[in-house]
CSV table of C-alpha atoms in Angstrom, one decimal:
chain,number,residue,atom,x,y,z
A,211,UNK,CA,20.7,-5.2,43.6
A,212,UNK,CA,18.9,-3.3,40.6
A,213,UNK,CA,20.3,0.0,42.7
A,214,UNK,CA,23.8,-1.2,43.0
A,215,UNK,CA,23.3,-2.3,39.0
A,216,UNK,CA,22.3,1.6,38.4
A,217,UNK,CA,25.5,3.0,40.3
A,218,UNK,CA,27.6,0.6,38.5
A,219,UNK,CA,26.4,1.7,35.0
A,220,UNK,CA,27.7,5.4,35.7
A,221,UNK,CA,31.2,4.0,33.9
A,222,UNK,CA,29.6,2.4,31.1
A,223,UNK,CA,30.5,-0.9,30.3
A,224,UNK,CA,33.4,-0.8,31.8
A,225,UNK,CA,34.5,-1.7,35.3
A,226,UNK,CA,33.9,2.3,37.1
A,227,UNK,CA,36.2,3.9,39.6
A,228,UNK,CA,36.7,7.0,41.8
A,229,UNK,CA,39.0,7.9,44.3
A,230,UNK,CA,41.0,11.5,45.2
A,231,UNK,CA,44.0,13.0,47.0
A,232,UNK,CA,44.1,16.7,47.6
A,233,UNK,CA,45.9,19.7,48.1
A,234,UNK,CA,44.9,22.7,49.8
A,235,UNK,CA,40.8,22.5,50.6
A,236,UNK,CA,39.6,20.0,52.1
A,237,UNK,CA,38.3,16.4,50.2
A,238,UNK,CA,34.7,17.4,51.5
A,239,UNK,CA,34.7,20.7,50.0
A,240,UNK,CA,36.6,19.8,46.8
A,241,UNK,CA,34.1,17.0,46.1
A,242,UNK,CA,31.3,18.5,45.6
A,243,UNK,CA,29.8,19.5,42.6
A,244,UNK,CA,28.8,17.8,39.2
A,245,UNK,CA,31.0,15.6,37.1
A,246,UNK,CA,31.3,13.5,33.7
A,247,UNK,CA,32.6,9.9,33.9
A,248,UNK,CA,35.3,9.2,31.1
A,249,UNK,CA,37.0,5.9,30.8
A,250,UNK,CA,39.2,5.5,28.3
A,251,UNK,CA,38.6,8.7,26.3
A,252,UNK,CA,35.0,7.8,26.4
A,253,UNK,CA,32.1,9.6,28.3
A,254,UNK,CA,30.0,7.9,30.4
A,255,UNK,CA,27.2,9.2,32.4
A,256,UNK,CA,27.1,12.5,34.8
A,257,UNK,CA,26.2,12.9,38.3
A,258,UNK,CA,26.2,15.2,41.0
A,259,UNK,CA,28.1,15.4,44.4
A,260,UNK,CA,26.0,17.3,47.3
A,261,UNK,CA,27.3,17.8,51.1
A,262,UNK,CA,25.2,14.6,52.2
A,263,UNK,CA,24.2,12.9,48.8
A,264,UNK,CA,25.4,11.9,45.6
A,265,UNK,CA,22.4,12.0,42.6
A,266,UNK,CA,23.4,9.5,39.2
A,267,UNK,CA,21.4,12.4,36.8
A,268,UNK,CA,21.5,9.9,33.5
A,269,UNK,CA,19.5,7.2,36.0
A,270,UNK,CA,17.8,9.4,38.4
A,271,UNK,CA,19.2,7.3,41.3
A,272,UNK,CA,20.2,9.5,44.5
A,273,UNK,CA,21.3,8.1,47.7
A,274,UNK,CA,23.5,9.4,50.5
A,275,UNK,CA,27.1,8.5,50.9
A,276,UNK,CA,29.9,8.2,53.5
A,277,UNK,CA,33.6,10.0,52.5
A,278,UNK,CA,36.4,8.1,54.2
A,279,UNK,CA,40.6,9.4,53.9
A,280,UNK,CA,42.4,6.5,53.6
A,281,UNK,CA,46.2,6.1,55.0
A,282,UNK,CA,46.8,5.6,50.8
A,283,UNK,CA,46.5,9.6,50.1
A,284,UNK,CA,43.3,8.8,48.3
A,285,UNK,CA,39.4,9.2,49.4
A,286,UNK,CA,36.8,6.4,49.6
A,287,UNK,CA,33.1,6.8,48.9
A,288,UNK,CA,30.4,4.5,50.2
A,289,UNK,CA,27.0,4.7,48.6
A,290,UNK,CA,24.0,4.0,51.5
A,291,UNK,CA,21.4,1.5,49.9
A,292,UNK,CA,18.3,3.3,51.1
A,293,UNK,CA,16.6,-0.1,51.2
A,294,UNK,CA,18.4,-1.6,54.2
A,295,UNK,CA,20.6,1.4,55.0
A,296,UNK,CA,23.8,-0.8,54.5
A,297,UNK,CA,26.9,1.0,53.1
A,298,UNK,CA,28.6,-0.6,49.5
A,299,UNK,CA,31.6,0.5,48.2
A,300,UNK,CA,30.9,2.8,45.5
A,301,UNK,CA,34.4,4.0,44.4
A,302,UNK,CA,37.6,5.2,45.3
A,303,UNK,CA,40.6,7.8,44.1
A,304,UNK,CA,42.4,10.8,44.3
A,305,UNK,CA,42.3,14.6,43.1
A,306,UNK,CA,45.0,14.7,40.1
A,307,UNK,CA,44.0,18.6,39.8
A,308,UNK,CA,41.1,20.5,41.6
A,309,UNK,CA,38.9,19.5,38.3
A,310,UNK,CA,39.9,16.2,38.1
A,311,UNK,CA,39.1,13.2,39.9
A,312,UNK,CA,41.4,9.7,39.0
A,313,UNK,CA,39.9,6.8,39.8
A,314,UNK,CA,41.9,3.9,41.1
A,315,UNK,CA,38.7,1.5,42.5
A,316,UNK,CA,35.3,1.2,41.7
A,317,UNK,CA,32.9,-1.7,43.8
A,318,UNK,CA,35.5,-2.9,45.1
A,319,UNK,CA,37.4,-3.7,42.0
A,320,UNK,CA,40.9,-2.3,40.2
A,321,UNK,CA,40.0,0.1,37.2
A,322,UNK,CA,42.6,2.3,34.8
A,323,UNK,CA,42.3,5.1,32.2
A,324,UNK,CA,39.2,6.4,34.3
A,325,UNK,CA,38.6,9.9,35.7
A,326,UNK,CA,35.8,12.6,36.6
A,327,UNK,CA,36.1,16.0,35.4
A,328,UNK,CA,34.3,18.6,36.7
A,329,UNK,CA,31.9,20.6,34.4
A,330,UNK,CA,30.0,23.8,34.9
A,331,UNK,CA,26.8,23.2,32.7
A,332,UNK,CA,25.7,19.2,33.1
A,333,UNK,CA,22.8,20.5,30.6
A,334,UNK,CA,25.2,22.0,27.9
A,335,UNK,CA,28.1,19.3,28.5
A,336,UNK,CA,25.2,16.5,27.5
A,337,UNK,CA,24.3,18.3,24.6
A,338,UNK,CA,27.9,18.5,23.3
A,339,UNK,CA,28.2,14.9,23.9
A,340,UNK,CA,25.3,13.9,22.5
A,341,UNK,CA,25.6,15.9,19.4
A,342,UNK,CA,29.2,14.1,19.2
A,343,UNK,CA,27.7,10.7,19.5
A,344,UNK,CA,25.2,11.7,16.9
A,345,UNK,CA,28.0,12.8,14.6
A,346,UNK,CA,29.4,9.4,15.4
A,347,UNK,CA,27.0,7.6,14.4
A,348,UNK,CA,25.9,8.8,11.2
A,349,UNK,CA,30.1,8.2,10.0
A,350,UNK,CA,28.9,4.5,11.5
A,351,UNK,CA,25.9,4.5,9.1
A,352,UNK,CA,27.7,6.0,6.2
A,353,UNK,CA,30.1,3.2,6.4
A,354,UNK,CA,27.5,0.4,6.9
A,355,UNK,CA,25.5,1.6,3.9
A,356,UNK,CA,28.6,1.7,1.6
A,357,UNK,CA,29.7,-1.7,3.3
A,358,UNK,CA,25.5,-3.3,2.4
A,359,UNK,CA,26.0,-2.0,-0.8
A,360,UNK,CA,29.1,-4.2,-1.5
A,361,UNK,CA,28.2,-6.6,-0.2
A,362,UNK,CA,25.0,-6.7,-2.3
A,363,UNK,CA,27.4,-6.1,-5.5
A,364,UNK,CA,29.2,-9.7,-4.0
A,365,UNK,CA,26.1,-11.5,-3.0
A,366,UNK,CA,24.9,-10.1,-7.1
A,367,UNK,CA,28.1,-11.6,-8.2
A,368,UNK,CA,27.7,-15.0,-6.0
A,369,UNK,CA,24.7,-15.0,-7.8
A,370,UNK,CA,25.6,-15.0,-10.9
A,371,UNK,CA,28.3,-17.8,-10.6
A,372,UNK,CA,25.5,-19.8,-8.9
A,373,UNK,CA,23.4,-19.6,-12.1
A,374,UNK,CA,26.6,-20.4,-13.6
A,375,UNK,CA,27.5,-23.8,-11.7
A,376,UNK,CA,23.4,-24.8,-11.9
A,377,UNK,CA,23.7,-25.2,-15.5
A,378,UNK,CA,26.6,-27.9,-15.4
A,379,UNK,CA,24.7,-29.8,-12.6
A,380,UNK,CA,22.4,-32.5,-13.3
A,381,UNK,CA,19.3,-32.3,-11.6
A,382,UNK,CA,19.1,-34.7,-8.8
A,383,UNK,CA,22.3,-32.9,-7.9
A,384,UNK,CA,20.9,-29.3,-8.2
A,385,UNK,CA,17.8,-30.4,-6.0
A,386,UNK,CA,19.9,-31.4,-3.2
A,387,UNK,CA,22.7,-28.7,-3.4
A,388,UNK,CA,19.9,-26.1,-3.6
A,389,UNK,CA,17.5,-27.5,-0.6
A,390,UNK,CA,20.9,-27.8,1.8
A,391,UNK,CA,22.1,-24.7,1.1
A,392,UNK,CA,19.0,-22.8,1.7
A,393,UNK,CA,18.5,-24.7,4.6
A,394,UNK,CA,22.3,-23.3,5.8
A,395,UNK,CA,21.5,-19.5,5.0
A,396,UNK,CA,18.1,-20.2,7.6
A,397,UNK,CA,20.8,-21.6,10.2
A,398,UNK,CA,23.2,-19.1,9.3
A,399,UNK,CA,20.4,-16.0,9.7
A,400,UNK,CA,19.3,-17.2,12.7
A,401,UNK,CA,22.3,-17.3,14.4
A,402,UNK,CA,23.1,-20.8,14.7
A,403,UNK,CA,26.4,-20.5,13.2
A,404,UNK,CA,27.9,-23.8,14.6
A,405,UNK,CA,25.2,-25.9,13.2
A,406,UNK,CA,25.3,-23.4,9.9
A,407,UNK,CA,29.3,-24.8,9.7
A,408,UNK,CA,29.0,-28.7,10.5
A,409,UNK,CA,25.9,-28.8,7.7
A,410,UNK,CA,28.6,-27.0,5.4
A,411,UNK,CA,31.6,-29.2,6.5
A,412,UNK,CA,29.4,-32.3,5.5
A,413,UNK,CA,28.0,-30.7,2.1
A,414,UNK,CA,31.7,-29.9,1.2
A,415,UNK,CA,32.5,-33.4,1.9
A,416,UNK,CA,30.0,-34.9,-0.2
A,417,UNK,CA,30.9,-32.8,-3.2
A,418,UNK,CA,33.3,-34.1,-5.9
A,419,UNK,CA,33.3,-31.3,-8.2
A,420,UNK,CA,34.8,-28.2,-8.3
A,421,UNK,CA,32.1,-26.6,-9.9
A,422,UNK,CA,30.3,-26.3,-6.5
A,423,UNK,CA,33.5,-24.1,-4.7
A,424,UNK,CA,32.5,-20.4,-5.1
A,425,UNK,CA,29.2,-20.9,-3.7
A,426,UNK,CA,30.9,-22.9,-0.6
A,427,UNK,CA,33.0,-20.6,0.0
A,428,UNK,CA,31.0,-17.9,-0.1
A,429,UNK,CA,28.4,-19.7,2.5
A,430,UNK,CA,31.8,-20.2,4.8
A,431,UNK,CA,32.3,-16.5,4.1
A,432,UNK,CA,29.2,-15.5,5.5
A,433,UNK,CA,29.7,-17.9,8.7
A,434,UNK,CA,32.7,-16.3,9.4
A,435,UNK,CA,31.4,-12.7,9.1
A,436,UNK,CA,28.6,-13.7,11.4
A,437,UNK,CA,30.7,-15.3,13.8
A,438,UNK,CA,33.1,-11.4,13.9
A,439,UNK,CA,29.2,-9.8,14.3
A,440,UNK,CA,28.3,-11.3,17.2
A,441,UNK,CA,31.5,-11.7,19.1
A,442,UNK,CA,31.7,-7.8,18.6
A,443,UNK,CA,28.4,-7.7,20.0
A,444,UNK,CA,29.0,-9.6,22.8
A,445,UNK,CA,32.3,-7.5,23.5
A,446,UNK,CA,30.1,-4.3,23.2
A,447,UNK,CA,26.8,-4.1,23.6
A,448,UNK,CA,24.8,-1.0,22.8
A,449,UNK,CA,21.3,-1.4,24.1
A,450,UNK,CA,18.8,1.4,23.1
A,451,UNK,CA,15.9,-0.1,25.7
A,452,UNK,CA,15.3,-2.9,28.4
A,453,UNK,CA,13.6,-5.0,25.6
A,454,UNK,CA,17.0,-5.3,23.0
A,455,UNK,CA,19.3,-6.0,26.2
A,456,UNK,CA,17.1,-8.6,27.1
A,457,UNK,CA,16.6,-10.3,23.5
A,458,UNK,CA,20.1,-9.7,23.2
A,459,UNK,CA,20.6,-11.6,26.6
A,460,UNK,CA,18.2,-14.2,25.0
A,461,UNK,CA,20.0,-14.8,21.7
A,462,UNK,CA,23.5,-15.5,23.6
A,463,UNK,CA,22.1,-17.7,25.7
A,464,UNK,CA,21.0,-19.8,22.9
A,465,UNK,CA,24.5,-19.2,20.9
A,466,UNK,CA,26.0,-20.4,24.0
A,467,UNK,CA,24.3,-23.6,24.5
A,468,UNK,CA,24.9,-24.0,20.3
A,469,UNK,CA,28.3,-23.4,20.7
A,470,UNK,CA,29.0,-25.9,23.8
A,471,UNK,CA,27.0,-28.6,22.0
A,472,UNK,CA,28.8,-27.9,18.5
A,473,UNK,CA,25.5,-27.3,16.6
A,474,UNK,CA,24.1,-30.5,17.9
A,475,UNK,CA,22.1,-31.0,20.9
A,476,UNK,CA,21.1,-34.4,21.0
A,477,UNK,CA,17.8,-35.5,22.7
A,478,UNK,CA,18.3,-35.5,27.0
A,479,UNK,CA,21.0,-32.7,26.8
A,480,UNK,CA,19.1,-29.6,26.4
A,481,UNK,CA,17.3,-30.4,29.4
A,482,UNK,CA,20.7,-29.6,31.2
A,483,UNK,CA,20.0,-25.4,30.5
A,484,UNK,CA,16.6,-25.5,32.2
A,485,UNK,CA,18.8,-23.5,35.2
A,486,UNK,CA,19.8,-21.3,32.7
A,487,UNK,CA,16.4,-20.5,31.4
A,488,UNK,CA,15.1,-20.5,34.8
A,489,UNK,CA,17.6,-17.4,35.4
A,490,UNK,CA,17.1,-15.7,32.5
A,491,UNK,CA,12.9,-16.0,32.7
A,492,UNK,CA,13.4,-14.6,37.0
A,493,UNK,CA,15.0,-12.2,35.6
A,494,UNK,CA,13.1,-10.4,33.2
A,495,UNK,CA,10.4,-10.9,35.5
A,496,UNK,CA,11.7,-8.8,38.0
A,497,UNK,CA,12.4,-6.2,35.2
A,498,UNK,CA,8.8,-6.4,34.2
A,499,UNK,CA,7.9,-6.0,38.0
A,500,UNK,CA,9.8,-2.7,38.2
A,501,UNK,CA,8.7,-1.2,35.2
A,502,UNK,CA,5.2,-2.5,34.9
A,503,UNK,CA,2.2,-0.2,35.6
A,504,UNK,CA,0.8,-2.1,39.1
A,505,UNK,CA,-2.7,-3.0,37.5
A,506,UNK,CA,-1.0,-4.2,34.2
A,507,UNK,CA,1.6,-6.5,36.4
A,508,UNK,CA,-1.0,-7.9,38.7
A,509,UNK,CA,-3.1,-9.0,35.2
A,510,UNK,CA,0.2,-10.7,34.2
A,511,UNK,CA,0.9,-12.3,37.2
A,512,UNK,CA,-2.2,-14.3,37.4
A,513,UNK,CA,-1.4,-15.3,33.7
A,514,UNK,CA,2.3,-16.0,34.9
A,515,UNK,CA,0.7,-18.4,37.7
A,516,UNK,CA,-1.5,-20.2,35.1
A,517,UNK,CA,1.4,-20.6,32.7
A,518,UNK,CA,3.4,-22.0,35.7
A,519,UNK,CA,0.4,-24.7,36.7
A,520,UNK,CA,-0.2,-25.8,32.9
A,521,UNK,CA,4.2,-26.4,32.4
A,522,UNK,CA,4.2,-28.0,35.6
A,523,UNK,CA,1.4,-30.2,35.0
A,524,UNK,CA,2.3,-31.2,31.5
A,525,UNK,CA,5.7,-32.5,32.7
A,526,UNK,CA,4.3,-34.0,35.4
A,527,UNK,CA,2.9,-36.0,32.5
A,528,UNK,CA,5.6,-36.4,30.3
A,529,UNK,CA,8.2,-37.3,33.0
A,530,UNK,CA,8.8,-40.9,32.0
A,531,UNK,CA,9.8,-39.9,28.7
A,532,UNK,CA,13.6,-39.2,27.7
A,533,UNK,CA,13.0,-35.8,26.4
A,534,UNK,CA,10.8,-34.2,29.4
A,535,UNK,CA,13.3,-32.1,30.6
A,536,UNK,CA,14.0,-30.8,27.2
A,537,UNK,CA,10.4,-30.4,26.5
A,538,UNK,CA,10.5,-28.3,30.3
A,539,UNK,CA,13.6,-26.3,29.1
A,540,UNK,CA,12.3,-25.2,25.5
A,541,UNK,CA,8.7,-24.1,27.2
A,542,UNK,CA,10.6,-21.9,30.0
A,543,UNK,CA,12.6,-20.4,26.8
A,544,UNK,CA,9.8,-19.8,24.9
A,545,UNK,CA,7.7,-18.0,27.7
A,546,UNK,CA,11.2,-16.3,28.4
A,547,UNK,CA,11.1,-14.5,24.9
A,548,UNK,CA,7.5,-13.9,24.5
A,549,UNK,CA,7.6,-11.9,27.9
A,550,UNK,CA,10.8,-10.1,26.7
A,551,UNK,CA,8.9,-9.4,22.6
A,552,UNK,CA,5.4,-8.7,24.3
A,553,UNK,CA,6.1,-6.7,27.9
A,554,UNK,CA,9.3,-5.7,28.0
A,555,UNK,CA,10.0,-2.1,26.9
């Protein structure tokens, strides 16, 4: 599976293909060589194409491969998992030039707007690309520093108006307004937006004054803007190691169960995500497995096995009462992101 993953990821995020028709030499001889993945307009990873193998050079991943013609005028390629030597389909498509490869299929599945083009220097074609991601970036960083420094110059101004409404408020009225709205900037920086908005909905509601409006509406503000954040993350995830795809992996599955709950999950329902959690903690323990030095992993394991007795046994315990299986869940989550902080790299 974590191979199949790998050949997968030569497209990116986005669902790979390949596939060729030709004219003149044949498919087997126009095939090979190195190519860059682009889909749409963006370059993805680079690999090789030998007479028996193809070799993934951003994962290190080589394997040999079956060509098949199809009756379609395009080419199929299946990759040969050297684990069990059974053929997957890796991608299919046709030769729109003798440089260019369009893909049509990739694991089976539809894809547009992707191609391989052929390049001479993989070296020299990753540097170019790299030194245009860089340039990228720092426009990215340029913009988010002028866009922190508004908002500072907003959150200055909020501020101000604050100090403003404090001084028409009595102070029983101050006390509370203060304590709930701290308590909503806590929810709302860590992410637990729907809870963040129903505490809101009910401090607007108990508010008669007007005097109390720009600093609501500036908490809503920043509910919204966190809410655009992390559905653009989820939409496009740039991971820089194993350990932020994983927290990353970690943070939406608690946003999820937020979400489907409303902000509000009531005593006996979390239990209902221990599957989840279960997933999520298998997981990353395979990851660690892979990447772990083997004296390092065994010393873990035996600490994973004592970990596994104690939660066990401590339900075993608690099982009579109504929040066990909660109590089960939130212990597999926790181990889940202390593996991910403390091993994962």
């Amino acid at each position: 599976m974590m191979l199949r993953k790998k050949w997968m990821s030569l497209f990116m995020v986005l669902i790979p293909v390949l596939f060729l028709t030709a004219c003149g030499a044949s498919t087997e001889e126009k095939i090979i060589g190195s190519w860059k993945a682009v889909a749409d307009g963006e370059t993805g990873q680079y690999m090789e194409i030998g007479e028996e193998r193809l070799i993934n050079r951003s994962e290190s991943v080589s394997a040999e491969y079956i060509l098949t013609d199809t009756q379609s005028d395009t080419f199929m390629i299946e990759v040969v998992n050297p684990e069990d030597g059974v053929p997957f389909h890796f991608f299919e498509g046709y030769f729109d030039s003798k440089d260019t490869i369009k893909l049509v299929q990739m694991m089976g599945e539809p894809i547009e707007n992707a191609e391989l083009i052929r390049v001479d220097n993989i070296e020299e074609e990753q540097a170019k690309d790299e030194k245009a991601q860089e340039e990228a970036k720092e426009k990215k960083r340029a913009a988010k520093d002028t866009e922190e420094k508004e908002e500072q110059k907003e959150q200055a101004k909020q501020k101000n108006v604050s100090q403003d409404e404090a001084e028409t408020m009595n102070d029983d009225e101050l006390e509370g307004f203060t304590a709930e709205s701290e308590y909503i900037m806590e929810l709302i920086d860590e992410g637990r937006l729907g809870e963040a908005k129903g505490r809101l909905s009910l401090l607007t509601e108990s508010l008669s004054s007007e005097e109390y409006i720009s600093s609501l509406r500036a908490m809503d503000d920043m509910i919204v803007s966190a809410k655009y954040e992390r559905e653009q993350e989820r939409k496009s995830p740039n991971y820089s190691s194993l350990k932020e795809e994983y927290a990353h992996k970690a943070r939406m599955l608690d946003e999820d169960i937020e979400l489907e709950n409303k902000g509000d999950v009531g005593i006996g329902v979390y239990g209902d995500y221990l599957d989840d959690w279960d997933e999520l903690l298998n997981e990353v323990w395979g990851v660690l497995a892979e990447t772990m030095p083997e004296d390092k992993f065994e010393q873990l394991k035996q600490e994973q096995i004592k970990w596994v007795q104690e939660k066990d046994t401590n339900y075993e315990k608690a099982r009579s009462e109504i929040d066990a299986k909660d109590k089960l869940t939130n212990t597999t989550r926790e181990r889940t992101y202390y593996l991910i902080e403390n091993y994962v790299d």
